[in-house]
CSV table of C-alpha atoms in Angstrom, one decimal:
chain,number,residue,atom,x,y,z
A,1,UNK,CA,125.6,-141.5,24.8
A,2,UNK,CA,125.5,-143.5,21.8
A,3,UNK,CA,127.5,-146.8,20.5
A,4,UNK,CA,128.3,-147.9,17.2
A,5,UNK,CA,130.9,-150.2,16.1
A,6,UNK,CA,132.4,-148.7,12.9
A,7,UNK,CA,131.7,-151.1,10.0
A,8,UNK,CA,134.1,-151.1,7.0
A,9,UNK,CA,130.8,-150.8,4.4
A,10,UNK,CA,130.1,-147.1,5.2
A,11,UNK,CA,133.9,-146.0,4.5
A,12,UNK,CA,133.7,-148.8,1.2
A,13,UNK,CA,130.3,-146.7,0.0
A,14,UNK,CA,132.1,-143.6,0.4
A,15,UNK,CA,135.3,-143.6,-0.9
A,16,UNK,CA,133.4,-145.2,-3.7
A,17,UNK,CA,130.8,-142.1,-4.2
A,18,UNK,CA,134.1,-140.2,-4.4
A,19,UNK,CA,135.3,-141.9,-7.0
A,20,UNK,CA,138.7,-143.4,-5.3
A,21,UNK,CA,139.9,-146.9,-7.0
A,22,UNK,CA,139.7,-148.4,-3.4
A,23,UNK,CA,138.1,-148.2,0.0
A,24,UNK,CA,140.4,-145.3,2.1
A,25,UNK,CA,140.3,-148.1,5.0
A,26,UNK,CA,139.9,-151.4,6.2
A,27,UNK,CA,138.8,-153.3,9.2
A,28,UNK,CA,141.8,-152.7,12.2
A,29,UNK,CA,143.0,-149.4,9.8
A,30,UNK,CA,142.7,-145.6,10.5
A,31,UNK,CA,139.7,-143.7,9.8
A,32,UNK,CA,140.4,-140.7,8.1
A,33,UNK,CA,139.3,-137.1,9.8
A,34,UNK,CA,135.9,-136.7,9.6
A,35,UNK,CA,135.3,-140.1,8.4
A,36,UNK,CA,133.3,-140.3,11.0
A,37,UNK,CA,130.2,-138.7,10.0
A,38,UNK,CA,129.5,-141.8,8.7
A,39,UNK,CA,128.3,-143.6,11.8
A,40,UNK,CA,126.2,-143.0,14.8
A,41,UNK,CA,123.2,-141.8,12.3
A,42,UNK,CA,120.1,-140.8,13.3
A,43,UNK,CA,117.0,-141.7,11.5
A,44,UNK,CA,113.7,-140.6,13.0
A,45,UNK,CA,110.3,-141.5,11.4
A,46,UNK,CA,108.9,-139.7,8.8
A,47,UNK,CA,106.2,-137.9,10.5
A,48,UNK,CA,109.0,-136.8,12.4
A,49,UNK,CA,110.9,-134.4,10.2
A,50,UNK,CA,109.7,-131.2,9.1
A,51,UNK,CA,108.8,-129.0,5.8
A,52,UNK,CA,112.6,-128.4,5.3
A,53,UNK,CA,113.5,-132.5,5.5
A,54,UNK,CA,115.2,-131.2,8.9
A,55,UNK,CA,113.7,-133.1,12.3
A,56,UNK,CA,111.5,-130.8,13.7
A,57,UNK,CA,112.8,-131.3,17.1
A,58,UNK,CA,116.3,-132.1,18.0
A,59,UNK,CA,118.4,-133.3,21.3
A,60,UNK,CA,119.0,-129.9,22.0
A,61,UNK,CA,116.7,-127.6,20.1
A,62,UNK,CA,113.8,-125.7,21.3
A,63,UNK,CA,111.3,-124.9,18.4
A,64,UNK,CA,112.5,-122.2,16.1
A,65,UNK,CA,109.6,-121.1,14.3
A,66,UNK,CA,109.9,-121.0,10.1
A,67,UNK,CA,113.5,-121.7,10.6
A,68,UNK,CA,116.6,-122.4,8.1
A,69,UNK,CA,119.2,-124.1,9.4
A,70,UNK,CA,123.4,-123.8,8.6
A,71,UNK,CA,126.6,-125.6,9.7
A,72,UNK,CA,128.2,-122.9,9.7
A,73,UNK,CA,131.8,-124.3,10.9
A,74,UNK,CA,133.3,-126.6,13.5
A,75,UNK,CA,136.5,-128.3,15.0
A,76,UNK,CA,137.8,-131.4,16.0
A,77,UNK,CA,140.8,-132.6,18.1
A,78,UNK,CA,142.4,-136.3,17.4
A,79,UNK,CA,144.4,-137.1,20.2
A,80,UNK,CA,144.4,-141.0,18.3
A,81,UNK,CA,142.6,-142.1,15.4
A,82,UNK,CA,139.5,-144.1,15.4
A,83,UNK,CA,139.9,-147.2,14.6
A,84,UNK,CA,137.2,-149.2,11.4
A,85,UNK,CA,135.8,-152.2,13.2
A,86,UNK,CA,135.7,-151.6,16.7
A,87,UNK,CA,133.4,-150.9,19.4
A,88,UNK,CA,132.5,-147.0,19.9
A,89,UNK,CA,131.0,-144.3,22.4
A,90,UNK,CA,129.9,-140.8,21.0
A,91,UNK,CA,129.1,-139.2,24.4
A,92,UNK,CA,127.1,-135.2,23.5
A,93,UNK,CA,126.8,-132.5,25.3
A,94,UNK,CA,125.2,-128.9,24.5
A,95,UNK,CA,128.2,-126.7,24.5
A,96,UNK,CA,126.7,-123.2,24.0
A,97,UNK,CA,123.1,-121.7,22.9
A,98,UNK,CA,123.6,-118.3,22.4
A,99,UNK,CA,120.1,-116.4,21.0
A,100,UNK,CA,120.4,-113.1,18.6
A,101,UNK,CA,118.1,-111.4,16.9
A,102,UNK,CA,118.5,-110.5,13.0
A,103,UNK,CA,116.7,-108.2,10.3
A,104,UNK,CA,114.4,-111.7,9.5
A,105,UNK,CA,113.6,-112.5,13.6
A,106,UNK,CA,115.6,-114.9,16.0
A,107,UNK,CA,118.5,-116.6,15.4
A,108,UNK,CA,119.8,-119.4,17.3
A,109,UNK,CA,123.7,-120.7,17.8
A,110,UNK,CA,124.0,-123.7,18.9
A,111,UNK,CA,127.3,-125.3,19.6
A,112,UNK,CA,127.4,-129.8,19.8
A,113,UNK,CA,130.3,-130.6,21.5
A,114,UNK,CA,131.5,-134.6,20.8
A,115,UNK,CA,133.2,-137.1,22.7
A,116,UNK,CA,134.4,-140.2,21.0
A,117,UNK,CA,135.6,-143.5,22.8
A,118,UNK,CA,137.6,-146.5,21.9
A,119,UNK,CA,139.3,-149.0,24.1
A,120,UNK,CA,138.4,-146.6,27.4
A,121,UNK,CA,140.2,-143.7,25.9
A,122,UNK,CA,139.1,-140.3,24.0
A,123,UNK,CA,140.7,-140.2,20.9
A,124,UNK,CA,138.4,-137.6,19.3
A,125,UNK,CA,136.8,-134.2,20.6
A,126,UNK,CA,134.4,-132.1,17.7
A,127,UNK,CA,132.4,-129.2,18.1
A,128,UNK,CA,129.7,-128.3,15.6
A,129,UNK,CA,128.5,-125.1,15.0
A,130,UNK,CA,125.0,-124.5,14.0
A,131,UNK,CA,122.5,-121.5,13.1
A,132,UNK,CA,118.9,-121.6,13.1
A,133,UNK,CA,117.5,-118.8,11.6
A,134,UNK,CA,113.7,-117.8,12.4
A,135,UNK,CA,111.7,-116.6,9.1
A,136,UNK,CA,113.1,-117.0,5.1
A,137,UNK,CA,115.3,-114.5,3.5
A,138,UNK,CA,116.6,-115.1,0.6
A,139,UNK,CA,120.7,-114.5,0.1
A,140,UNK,CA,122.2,-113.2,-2.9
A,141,UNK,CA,122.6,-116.2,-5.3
A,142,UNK,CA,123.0,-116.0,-9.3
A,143,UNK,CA,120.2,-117.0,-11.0
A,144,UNK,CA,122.0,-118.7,-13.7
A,145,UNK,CA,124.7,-120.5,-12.9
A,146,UNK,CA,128.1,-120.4,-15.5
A,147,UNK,CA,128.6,-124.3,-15.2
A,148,UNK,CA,131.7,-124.2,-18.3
A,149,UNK,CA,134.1,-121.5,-15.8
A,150,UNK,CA,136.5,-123.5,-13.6
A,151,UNK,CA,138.2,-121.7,-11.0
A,152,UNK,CA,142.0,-120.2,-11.7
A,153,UNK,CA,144.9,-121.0,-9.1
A,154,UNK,CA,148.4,-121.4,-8.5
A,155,UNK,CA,148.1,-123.2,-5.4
A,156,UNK,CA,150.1,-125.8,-4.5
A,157,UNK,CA,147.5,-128.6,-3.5
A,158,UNK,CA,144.5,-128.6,-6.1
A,159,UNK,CA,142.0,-130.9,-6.6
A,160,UNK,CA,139.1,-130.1,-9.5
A,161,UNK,CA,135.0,-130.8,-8.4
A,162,UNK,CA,132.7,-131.0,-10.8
A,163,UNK,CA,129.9,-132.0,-8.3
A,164,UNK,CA,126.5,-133.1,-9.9
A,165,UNK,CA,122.9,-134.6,-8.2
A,166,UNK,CA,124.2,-138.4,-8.1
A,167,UNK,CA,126.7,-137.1,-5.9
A,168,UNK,CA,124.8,-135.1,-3.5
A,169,UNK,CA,122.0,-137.7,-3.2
A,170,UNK,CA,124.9,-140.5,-2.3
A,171,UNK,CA,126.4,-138.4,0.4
A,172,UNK,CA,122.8,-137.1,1.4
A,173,UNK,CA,121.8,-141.3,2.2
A,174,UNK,CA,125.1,-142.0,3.6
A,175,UNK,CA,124.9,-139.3,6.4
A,176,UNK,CA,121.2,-139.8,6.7
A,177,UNK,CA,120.7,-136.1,5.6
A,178,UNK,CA,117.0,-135.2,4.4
A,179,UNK,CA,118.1,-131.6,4.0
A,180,UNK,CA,115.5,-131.4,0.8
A,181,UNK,CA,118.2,-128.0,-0.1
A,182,UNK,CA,120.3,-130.8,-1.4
A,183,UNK,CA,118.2,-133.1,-3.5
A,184,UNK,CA,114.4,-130.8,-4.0
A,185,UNK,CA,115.4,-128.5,-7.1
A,186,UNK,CA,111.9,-126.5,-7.1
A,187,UNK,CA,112.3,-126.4,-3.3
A,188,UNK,CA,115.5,-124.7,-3.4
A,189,UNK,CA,114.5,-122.2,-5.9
A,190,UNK,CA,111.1,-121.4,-4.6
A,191,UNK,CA,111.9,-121.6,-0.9
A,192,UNK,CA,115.2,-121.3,-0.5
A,193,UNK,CA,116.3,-119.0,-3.1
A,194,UNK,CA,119.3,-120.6,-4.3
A,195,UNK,CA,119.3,-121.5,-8.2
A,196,UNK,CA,120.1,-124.8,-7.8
A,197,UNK,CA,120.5,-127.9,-5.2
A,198,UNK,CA,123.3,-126.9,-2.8
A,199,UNK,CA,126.6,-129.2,-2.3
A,200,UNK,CA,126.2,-129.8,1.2
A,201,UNK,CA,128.8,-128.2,3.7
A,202,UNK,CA,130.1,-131.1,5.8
A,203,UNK,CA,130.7,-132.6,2.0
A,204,UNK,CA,133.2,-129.7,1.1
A,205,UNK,CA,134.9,-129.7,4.8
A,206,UNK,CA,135.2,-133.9,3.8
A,207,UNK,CA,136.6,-132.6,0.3
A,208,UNK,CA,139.4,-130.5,1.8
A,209,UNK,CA,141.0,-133.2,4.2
A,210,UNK,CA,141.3,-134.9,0.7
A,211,UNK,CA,144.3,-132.8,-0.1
A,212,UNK,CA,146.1,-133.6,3.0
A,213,UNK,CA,145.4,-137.1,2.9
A,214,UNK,CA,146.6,-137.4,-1.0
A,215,UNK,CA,149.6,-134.7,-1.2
A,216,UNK,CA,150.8,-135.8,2.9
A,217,UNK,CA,149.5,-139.5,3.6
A,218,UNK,CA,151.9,-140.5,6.4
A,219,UNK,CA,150.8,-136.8,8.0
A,220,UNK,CA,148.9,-137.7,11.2
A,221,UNK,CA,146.6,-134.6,11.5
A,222,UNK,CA,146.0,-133.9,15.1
A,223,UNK,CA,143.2,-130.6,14.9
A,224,UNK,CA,141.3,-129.6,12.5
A,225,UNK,CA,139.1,-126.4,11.9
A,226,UNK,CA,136.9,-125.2,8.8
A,227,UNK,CA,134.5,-122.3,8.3
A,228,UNK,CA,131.6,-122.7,5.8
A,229,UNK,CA,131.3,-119.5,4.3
A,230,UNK,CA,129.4,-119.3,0.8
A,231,UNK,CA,127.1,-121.8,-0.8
A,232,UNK,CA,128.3,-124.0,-3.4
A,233,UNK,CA,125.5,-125.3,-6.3
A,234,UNK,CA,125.6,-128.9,-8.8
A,235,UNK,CA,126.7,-127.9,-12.5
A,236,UNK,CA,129.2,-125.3,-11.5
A,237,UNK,CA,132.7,-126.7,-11.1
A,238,UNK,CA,135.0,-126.2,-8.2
A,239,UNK,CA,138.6,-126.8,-6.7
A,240,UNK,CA,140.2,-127.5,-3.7
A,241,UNK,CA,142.9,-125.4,-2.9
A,242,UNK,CA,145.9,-126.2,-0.4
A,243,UNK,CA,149.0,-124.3,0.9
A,244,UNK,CA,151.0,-126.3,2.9
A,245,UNK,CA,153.2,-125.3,5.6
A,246,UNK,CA,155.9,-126.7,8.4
A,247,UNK,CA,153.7,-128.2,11.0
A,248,UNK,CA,150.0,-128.1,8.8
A,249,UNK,CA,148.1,-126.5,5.8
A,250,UNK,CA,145.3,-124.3,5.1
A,251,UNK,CA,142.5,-125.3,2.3
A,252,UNK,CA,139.7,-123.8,0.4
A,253,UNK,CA,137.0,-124.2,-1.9
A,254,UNK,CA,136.9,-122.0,-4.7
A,255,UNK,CA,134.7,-120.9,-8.1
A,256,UNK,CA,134.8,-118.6,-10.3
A,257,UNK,CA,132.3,-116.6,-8.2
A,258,UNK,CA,134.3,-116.9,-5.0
A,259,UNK,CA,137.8,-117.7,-3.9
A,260,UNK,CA,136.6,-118.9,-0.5
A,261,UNK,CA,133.3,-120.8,-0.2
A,262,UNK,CA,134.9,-122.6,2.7
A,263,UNK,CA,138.2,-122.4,4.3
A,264,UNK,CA,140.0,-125.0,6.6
A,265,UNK,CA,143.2,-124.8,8.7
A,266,UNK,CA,144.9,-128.3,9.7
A,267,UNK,CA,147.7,-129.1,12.3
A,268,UNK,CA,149.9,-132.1,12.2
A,269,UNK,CA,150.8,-134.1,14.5
């Protein structure tokens, strides 16, 4: 169980690292879905965290060795929404571990189920969805990235990204995040494999809520699910996509390379 009280200078920094004219929220208002990220951060000592930037060890994790780590998804409920400037319990709980083995050695689920408190009440249930991945193998990833190509749609939501290392580096200190895949440039290319830093995923899940929250602001959304499905890298320019329909939406992120580097299904209230 932890406790934090939801200060207004977390959602100020954010909405200004994404470039919005004012603070999405004030003290007393609405925090926006997923907003939430922002708080109950956990910093552990530097001797602490291993040769990824990761923690080596974890509430839940047993040691997986030479691992890589991926969100690969998640879900949230908002029965109300949390409120900026009150007092608040994040109660977590293990919801499943389930152990495979791959082509590169073991691979771990893990599943974080989140309880969050106001006033003596749930108003908010996530899940998380993690992979830890024992030994490196490098994915199929350009090698040059085409950073002039934006992506072609006919959506009806869309919102263009151009997403470069000020930004990742922000959002890395915001959410505590020492993920070095998202600020270490030889790292990612020499350990990784990817060509460039990657935008991180919980950044492109935020990004999508955007279009909901712009194109249907007096929409309370009430669940919320997203996949993270493909990398996205800084210099190459992306867009949010929306189709809305009677009672939600669904949302992507899409390139030139892919049409869905993450997808995202909302229901409103």
């Amino acid at each position: 169980m932890d406790e934090d009280t939801l200060h207004t200078g977390p959602v100020a920094a954010l909405s200004a690292v994404l470039d919005l004219p004012e603070p999405v929220a004030g003290a007393g208002d609405a925090l926006p879905p997923l907003w939430h990220w922002l708080y109950f951060l956990n910093w552990p000592v530097r001797s602490e965290l291993g040769p990824d930037g990761h923690p080596l060890y974890g509430h839940f994790l047993p040691p997986v060795p030479a691992r890589q780590r991926m969100w690969a998804g998640g879900r949230c409920e908002i029965t109300e929404p949390l409120r900026l400037g009150r007092p608040t319990e994040r109660v977590s709980s293990l919801s499943a571990v389930t152990v495979k083995h791959g082509r590169t050695g073991e691979m771990l689920f893990v599943t974080e189920r989140r309880e969050f408190r106001q006033d003596g009440r749930i108003r908010l249930v996530e899940e998380q969805d993690i992979v830890y991945r024992s030994g490196r193998s490098k994915g199929r990833h350009p090698e040059v990235l085409d950073e002039t190509n934006p992506p072609e749609s006919d959506a009806q939501w869309r919102l263009p990204y151009h997403p470069d290392t000020r930004l990742l580096f922000r959002f890395s200190a915001l959410t505590a995040n020492t993920h070095r895949i998202h600020y270490d440039a030889p790292y990612c290319r020499e350990e990784e494999g990817y060509p460039a830093p990657v935008v991180h995923g919980p950044l492109l899940a935020l990004l999508m809520l955007e279009l909901p929250r712009l194109h249907a602001p007096t929409r309370q959304i009430r669940a919320h699910s997203y996949r993270l499905r493909h990398p996205v890298f800084t210099g190459e320019h992306f867009a949010l996509h929306g189709t809305p329909s009677g009672d939600g939406a669904r949302l992507s992120v899409a390139t030139h390379r892919r049409a869905q580097h993450a997808t995202s299904e909302v229901i409103f209230a």
